[in-house]
Coordinates of C-alpha atoms and ligand atoms in Angstrom, one line a residue:
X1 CA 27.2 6.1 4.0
X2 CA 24.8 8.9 4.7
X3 CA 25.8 11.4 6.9
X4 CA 24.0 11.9 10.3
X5 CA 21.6 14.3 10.5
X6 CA 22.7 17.1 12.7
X7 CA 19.8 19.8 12.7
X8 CA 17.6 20.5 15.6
X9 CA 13.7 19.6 15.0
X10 CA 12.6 22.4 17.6
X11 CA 13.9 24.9 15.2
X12 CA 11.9 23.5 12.5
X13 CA 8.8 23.2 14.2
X14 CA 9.5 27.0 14.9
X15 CA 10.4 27.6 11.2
X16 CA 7.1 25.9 10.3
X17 CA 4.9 27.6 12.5
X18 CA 5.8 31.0 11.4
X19 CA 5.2 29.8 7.6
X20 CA 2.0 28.3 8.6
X21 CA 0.9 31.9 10.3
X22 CA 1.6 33.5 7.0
X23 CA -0.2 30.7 4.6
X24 CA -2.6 28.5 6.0
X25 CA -6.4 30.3 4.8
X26 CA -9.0 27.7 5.7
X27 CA -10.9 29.4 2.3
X28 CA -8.0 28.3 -0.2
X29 CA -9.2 25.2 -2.5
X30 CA -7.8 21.8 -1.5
X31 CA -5.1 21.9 -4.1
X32 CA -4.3 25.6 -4.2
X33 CA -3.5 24.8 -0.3
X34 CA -1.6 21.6 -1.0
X35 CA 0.0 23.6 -3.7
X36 CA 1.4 26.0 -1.1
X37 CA 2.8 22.9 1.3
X38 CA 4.3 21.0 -2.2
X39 CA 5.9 24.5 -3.9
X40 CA 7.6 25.5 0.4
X41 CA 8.5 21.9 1.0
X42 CA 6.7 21.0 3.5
X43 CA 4.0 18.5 2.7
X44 CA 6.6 15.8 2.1
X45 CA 9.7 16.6 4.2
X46 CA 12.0 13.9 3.5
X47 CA 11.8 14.1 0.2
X48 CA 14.2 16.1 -2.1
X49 CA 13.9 19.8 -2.5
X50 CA 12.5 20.5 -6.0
X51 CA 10.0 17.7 -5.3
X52 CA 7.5 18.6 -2.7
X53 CA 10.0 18.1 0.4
X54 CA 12.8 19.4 2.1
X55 CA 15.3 16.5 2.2
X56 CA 14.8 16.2 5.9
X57 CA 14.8 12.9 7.4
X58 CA 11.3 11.2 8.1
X59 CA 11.0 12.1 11.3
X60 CA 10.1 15.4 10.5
X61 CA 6.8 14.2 8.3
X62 CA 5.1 13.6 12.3
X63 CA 6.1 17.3 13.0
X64 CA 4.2 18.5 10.5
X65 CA 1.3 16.5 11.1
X66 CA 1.0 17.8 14.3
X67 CA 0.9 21.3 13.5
X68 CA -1.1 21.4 10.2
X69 CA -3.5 19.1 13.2
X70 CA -2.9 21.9 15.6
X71 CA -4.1 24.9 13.1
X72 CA -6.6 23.0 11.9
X73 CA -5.2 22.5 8.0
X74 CA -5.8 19.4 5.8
X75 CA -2.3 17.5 4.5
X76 CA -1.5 15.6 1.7
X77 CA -3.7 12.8 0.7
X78 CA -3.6 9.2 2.0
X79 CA -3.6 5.9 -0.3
X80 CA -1.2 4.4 -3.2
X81 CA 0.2 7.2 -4.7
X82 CA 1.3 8.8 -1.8
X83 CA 2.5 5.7 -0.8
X84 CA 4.1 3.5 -3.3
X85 CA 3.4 5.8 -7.3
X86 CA 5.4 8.3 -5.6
X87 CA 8.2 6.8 -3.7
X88 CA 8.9 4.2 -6.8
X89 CA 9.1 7.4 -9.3
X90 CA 11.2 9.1 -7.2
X91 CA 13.8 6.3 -7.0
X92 CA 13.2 5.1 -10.7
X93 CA 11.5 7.7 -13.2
X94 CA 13.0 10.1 -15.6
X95 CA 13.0 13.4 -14.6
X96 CA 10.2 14.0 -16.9
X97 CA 7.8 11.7 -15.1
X98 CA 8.7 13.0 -11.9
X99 CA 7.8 16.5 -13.1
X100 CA 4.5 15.2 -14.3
X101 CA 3.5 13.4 -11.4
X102 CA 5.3 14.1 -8.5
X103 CA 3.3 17.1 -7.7
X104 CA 0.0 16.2 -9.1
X105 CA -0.1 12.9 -6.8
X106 CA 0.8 14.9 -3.4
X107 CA -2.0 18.0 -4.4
X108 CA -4.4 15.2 -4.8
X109 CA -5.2 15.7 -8.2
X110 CA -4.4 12.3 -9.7
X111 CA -5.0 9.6 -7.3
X112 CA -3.3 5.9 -8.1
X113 CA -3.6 1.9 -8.1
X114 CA -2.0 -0.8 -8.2
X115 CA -2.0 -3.2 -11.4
X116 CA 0.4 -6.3 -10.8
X117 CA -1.4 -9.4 -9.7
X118 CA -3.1 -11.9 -12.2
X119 CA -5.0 -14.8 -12.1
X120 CA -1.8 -17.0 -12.8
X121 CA 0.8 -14.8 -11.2
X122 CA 0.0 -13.5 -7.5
X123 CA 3.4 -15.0 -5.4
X124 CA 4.8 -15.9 -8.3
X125 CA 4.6 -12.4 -9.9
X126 CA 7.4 -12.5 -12.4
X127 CA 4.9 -14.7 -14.3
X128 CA 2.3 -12.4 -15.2
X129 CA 1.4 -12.5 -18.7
X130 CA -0.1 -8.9 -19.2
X131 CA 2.0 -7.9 -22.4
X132 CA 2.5 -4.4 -23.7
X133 CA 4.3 -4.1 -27.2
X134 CA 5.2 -0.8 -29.0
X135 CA 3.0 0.6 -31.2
X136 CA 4.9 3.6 -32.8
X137 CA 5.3 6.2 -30.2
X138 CA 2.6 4.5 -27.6
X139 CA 2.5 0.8 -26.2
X140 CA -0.6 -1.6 -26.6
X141 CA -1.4 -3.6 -23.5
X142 CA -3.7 -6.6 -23.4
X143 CA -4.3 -8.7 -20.5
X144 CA -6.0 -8.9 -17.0
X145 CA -4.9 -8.3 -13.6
X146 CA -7.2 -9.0 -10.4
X147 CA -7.1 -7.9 -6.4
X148 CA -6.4 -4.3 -7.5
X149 CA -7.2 -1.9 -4.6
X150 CA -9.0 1.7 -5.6
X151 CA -8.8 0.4 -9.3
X152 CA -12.5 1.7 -9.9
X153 CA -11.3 5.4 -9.0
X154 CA -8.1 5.7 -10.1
X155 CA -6.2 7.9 -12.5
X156 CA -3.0 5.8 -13.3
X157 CA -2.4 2.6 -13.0
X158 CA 1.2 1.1 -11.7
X159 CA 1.3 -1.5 -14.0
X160 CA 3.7 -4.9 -14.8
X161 CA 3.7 -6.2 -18.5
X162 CA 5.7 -8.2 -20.2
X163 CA 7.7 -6.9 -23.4
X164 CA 9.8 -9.3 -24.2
X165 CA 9.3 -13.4 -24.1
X166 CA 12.9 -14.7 -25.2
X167 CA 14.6 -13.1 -21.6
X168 CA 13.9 -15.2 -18.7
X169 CA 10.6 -14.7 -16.2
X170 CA 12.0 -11.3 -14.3
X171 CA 13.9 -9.6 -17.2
X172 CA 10.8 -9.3 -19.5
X173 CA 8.9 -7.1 -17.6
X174 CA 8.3 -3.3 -18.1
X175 CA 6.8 -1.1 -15.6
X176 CA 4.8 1.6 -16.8
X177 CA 1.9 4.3 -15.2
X178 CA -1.1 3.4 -17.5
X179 CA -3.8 5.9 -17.9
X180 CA -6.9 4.5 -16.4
X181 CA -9.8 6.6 -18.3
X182 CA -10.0 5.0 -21.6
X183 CA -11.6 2.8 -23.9
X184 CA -8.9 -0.1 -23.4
X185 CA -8.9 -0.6 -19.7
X186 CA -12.6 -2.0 -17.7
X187 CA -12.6 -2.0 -14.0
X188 CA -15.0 -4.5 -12.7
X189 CA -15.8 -4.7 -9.0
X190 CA -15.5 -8.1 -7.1
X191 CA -17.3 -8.2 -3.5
X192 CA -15.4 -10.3 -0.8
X193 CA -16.9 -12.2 2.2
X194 CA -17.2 -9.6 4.7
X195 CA -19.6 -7.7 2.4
X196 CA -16.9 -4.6 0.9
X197 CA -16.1 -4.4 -2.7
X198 CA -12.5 -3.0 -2.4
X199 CA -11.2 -5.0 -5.0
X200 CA -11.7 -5.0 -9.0
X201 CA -11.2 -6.9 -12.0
X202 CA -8.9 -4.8 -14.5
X203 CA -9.4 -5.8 -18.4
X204 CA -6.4 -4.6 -20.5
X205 CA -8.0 -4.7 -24.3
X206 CA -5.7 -2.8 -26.4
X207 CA -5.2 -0.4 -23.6
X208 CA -2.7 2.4 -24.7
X209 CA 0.2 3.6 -22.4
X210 CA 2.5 6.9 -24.0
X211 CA 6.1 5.9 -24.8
X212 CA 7.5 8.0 -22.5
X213 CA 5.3 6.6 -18.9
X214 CA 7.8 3.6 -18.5
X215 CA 9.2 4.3 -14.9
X216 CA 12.8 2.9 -14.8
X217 CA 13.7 0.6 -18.0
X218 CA 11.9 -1.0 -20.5
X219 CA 12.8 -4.7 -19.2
X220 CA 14.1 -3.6 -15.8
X221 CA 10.7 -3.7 -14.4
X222 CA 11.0 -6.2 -12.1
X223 CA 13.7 -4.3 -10.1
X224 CA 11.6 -1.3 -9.9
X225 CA 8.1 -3.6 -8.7
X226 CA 10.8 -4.6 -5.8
X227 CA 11.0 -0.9 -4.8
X228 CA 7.3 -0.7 -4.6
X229 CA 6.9 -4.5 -2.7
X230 CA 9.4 -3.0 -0.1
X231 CA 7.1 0.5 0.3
X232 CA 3.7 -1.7 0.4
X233 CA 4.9 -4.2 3.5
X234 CA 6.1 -1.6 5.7
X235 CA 2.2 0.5 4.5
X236 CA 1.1 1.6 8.0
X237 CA -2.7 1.5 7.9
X238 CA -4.5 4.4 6.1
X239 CA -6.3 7.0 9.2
X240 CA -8.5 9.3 9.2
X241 CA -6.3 12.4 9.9
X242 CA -8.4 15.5 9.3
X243 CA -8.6 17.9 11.5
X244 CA -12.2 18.9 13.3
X245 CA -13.2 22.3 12.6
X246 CA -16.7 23.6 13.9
X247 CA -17.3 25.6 10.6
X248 CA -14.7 24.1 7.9
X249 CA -13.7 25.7 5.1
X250 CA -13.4 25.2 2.0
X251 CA -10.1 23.4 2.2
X252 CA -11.3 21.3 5.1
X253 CA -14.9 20.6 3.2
X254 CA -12.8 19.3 -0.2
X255 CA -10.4 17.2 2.5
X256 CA -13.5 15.5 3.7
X257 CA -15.2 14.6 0.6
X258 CA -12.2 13.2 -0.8
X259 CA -11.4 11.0 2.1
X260 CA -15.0 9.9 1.9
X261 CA -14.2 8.4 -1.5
X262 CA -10.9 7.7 -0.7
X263 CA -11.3 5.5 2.6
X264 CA -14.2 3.6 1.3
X265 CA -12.2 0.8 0.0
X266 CA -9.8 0.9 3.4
X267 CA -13.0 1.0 5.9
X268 CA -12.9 -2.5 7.0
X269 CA -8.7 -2.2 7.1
X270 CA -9.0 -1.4 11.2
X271 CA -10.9 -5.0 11.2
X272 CA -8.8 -6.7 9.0
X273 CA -5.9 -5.9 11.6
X274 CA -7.6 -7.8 14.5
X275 CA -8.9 -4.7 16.5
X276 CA -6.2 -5.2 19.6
X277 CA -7.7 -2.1 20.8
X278 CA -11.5 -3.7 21.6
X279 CA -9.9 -6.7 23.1
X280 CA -9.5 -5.7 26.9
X281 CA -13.1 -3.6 26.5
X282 CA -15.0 -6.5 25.5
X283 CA -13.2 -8.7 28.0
X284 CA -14.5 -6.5 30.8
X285 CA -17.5 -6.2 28.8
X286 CA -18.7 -9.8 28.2
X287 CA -17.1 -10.3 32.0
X288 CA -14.3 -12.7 30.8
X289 CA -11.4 -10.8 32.4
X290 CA -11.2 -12.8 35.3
X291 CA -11.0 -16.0 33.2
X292 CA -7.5 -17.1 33.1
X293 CA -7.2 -18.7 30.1
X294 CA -8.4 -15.6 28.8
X295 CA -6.2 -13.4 30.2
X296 CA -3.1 -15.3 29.4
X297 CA -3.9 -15.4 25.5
X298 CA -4.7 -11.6 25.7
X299 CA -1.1 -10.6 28.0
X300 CA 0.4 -12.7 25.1
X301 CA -1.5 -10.7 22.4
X302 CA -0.6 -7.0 23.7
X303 CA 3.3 -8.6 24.2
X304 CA 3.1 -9.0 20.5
X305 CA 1.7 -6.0 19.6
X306 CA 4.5 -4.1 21.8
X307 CA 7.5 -6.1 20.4
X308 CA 5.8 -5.5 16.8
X309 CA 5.4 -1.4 17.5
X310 CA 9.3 -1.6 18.7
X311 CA 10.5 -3.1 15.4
X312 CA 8.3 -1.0 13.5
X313 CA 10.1 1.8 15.3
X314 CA 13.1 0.9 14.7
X315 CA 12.4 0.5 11.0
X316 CA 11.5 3.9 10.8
X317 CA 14.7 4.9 12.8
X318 CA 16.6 3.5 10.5
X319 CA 14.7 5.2 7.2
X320 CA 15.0 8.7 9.1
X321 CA 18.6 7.9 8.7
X322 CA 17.9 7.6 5.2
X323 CA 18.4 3.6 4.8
X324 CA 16.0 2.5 1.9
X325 CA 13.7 -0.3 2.6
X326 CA 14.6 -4.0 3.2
X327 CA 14.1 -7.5 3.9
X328 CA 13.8 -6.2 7.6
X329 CA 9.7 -5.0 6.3
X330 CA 8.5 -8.8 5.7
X331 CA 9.3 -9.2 9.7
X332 CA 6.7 -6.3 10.4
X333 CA 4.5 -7.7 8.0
X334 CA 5.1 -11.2 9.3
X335 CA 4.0 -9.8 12.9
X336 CA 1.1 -8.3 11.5
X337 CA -0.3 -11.3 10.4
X338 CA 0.2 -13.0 14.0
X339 CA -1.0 -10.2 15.7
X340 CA -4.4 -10.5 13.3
X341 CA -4.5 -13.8 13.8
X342 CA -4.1 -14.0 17.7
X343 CA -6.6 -11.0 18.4
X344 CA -9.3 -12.7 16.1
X345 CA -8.8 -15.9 18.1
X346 CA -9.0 -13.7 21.3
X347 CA -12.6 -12.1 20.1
X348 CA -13.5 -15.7 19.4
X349 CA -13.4 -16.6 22.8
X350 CA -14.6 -13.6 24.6
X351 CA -17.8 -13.5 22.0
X352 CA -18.1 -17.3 21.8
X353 CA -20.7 -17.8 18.9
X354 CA -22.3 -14.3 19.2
X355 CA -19.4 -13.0 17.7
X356 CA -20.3 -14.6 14.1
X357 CA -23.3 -12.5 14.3
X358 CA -24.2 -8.8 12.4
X359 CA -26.7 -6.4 12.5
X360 CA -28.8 -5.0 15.4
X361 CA -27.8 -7.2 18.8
X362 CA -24.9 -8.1 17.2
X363 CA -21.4 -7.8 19.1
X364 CA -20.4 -3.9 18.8
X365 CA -22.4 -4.0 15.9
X366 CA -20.9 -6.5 13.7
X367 CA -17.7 -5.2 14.1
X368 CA -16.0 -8.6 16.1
X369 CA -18.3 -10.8 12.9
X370 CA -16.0 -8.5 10.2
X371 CA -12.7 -9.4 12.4
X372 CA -13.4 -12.5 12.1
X373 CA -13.8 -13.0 8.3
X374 CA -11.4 -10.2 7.5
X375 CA -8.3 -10.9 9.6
X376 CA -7.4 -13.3 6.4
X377 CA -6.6 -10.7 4.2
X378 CA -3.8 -9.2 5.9
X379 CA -1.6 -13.2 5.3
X380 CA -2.0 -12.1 2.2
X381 CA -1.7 -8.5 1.1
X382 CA 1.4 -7.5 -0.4
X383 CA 3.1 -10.9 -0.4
X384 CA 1.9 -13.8 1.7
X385 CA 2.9 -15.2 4.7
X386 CA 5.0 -17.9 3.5
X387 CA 6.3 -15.5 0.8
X388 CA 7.6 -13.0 3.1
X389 CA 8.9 -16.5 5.1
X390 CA 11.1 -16.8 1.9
X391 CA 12.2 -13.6 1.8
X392 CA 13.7 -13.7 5.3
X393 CA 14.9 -17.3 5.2
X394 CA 16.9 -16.4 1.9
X395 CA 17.5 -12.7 2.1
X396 CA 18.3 -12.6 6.1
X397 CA 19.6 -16.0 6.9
X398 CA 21.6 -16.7 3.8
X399 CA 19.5 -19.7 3.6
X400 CA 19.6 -21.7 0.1
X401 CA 17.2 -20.3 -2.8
X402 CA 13.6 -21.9 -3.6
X403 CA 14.5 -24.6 -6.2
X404 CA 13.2 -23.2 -9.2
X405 CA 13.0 -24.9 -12.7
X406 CA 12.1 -21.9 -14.6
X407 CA 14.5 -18.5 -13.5
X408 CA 16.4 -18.9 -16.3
X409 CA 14.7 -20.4 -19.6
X410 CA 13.1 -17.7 -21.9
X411 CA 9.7 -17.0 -20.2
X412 CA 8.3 -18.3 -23.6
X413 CA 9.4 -21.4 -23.3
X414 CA 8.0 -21.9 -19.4
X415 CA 4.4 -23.7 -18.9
X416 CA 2.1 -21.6 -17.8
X417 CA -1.3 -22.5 -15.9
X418 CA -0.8 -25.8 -17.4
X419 CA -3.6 -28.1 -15.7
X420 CA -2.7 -31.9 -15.4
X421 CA -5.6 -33.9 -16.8
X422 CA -6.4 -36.9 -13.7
X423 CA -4.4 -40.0 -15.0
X424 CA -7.0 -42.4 -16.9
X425 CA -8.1 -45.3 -14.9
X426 CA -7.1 -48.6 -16.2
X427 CA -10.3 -50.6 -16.7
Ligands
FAD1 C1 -6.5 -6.9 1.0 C2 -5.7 -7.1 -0.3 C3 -5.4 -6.1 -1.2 C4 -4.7 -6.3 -2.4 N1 -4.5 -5.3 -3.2 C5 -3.8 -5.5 -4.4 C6 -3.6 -4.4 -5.3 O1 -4.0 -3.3 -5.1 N2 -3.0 -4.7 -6.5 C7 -2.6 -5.9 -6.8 O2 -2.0 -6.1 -7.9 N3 -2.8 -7.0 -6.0 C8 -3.4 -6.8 -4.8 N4 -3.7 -7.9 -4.0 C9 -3.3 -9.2 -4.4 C10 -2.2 -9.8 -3.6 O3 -0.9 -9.2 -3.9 C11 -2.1 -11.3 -3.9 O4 -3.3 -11.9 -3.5 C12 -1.0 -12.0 -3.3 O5 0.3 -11.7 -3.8 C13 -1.1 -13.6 -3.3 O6 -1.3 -14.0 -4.6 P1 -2.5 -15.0 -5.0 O7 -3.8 -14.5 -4.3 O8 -2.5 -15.2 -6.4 O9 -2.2 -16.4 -4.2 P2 -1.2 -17.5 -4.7 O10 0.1 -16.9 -5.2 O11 -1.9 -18.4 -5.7 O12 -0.9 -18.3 -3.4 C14 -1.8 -19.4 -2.9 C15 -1.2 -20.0 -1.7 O13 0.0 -20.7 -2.0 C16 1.1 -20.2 -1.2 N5 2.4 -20.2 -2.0 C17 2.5 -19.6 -3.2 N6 3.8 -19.7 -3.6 C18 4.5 -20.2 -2.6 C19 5.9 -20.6 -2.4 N7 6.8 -20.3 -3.3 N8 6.2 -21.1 -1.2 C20 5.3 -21.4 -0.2 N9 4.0 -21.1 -0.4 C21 3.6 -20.5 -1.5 C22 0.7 -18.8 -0.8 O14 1.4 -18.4 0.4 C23 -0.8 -19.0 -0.6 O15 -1.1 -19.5 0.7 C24 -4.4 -7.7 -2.8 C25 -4.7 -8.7 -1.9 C26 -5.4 -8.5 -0.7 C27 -5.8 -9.6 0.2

């Protein structure tokens, strides 16, 4: 069991505030500053010494938030490789990966995405049918994945492909950080119904991956995709965390521009979580506060949202005692969706059928009509609703597994996107 912290956070926030007197210069580039937070520790706390951290629990990270807020000093960057490329190297890669991109990814200067869904394996991942096979010292991958967040301006890719076809479905798969700029891989844009293009199409054509960028095993893959699952349902949404500064400099100006790019994708991510926060406003607004059926639905909302914020805390109580990430995440996520759900329903009512309308008149601007067609996304991101139902009835409750016909047969020999011709009528 890991020992109880026993240090004392004031001291550290005192320790920190007399390194950031003697570092922090607003004129330092954006990596030669995240370069200074990486090499002393501090821009990722909890993590181990050696690797951009301190080995301090998690805690800590808000500390230093605070006061790189407080002197007016840009922090690591948002997004997936801060978020999941990271965290799944650090539990899985060789040291040699995690020397190449462990620092890189927390200075900014590779940014990530993720490659696992397909068109025939999105729940059911362990069937994807991406396939990478070794090609003296470099693998060849062919295949295509789809839904994949940032793809269009990413450096690496973390990506799932099968290498071998006689094991069965989940102990084929390799997991490996695929170079995005080159001839093999096209990123193609796909636009969704509230108007954003987050998403792309990634072709795999030959795409080459070095010998040595398989994180974890080769055919282990699927163990370390579970590590990343577990980071991506407890992914707090991305903010907008820089610092104002009348006249920035240059480290500020570099933060900026790069969260421009960055956030593009994540812009519609505060509608997409229901906007719990407009909900009492536009019930005064639209003067449905004293209407009682209105009023119930939104005391039941904000109960939710409470109760959700408490288990989220506690989650994070429990990871600042350093307990990895569980089954305990698809509750959160589970909550998430219901909290999406109710507060679209609630902006419904209060808006009646202004709220399906954009532009100029519109409700807030549009921004109840992009609730409304984006609160969907968030039953589905990282594992569905009735997947993460799954993973709590059978991982929680000790309920009996999913019947499943094809866990152990050689994933060559299971059908795949087999569609059953309509039986022939009988004249
Ligand atoms: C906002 C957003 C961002 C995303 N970003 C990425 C990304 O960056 N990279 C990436 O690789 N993917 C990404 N995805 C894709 C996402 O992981 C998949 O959409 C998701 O896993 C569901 O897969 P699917 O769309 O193929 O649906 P399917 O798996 O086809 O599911 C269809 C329906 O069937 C239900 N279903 C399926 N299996 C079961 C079962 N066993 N029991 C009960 N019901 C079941 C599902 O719950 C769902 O309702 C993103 C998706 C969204 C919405």
């Amino acid at each position: 069991m890991t020992e109880p912290w026993s240090g004392d956070l004031a001291d550290i926030r005192a320790e920190l505030r007399v390194w950031l007197d003697a570092n922090w210069e607003p004129t330092l580039s954006l990596v030669e500053w995240r370069t200074r937070l990486a090499d002393a520790g501090w821009a990722c706390p909890a993590w181990p010494v050696q690797r951009c951290g301190r080995g301090l629990p998690q805690l800590v990270a808000s500390i230093v938030a605070d006061e790189l807020f407080r002197v007016g000093a840009p922090g690591v960057p948002d997004g997936v490789g801060m978020h999941l490329a990271a965290p799944t190297i650090l539990e899985h890669a060789s040291e040699e990966l995690k020397d190449r991109f462990i620092h890189p990814t927390v200075t900014g200067e590779i940014a990530w995405c993720q490659l696992f869904s397909e068109p025939g394996a999105g729940s059911d991942l362990a069937s994807l049918t991406t396939k990478a096979v070794l090609d003296g010292d470099e693998w060849t991958v062919d295949g295509q994945k789809v839904w994949n967040t940032s793809a269009h301006h990413a450096d690496f890719g973390l990506l799932l492909a099968r290498t071998d076809w006689d094991e069965p479905k989940h102990g084929g798969i390799t997991y490996f950080a695929i170079p995005m700029h080159q001839a093999g891989v096209e990123v193609r844009p796909l636009r969704q119904m509230n108007g954003h293009a987050s998403f792309n199409e990634v072709f795999l054509d030959g795409a080459r991956v070095p010998l040595t960028n398989v994180i974890g095993q080769v055919g282990s893959g699927w163990a370390v995709a579970l590590t990343t699952l577990a980071y991506e349902r407890r992914l707090a949404s991305l903010r907008a965390n820089l610092p104002r500064a009348e006249r920035p400099g240059r480290a500020l100006r570099e933060a900026s521009a790069e969260q421009a790019v960055a956030f593009e994708p994540y812009k519609w991510y505060p509608q997409r979580a229901g906007r719990v926060d407009l909900v009492v406003e536009q019930a005064v607004a639209m003067g449905k506060n004293r209407d009682p059926l209105v009023r119930q639905e939104i005391a039941h909302l904000i109960a939710l949202a409470r109760v959700a914020e408490w288990t989220a805390r506690r989650a994070a109580a429990a990871r600042a005692r350093g307990r990895p990430p569980g089954p305990e995440g698809s509750l959160g996520k589970l909550a998430s969706s219901a909290i999406a759900r109710a507060a679209a329903d609630i902006h419904a009512s209060i808006a009646g059928a202004a709220g399906m309308l954009t532009g100029v008149d519109s409700p807030l601007d549009g921004t109840i009509a992009e609730v409304l067609v984006s609160v969907p996304a968030v039953s589905i991101a990282g594992g569905t609703d009735e997947i993460q139902r799954n993973i709590v009835a059978e991982r929680i409750l000790g309920l009996p597994k999913e019947p499943a016909v094809d866990r152990d047969v050689p994933f060559r020999h299971v059908l795949k996107n087999v569609r059953r011709e309509p039986a022939r009528q009988e004249a």
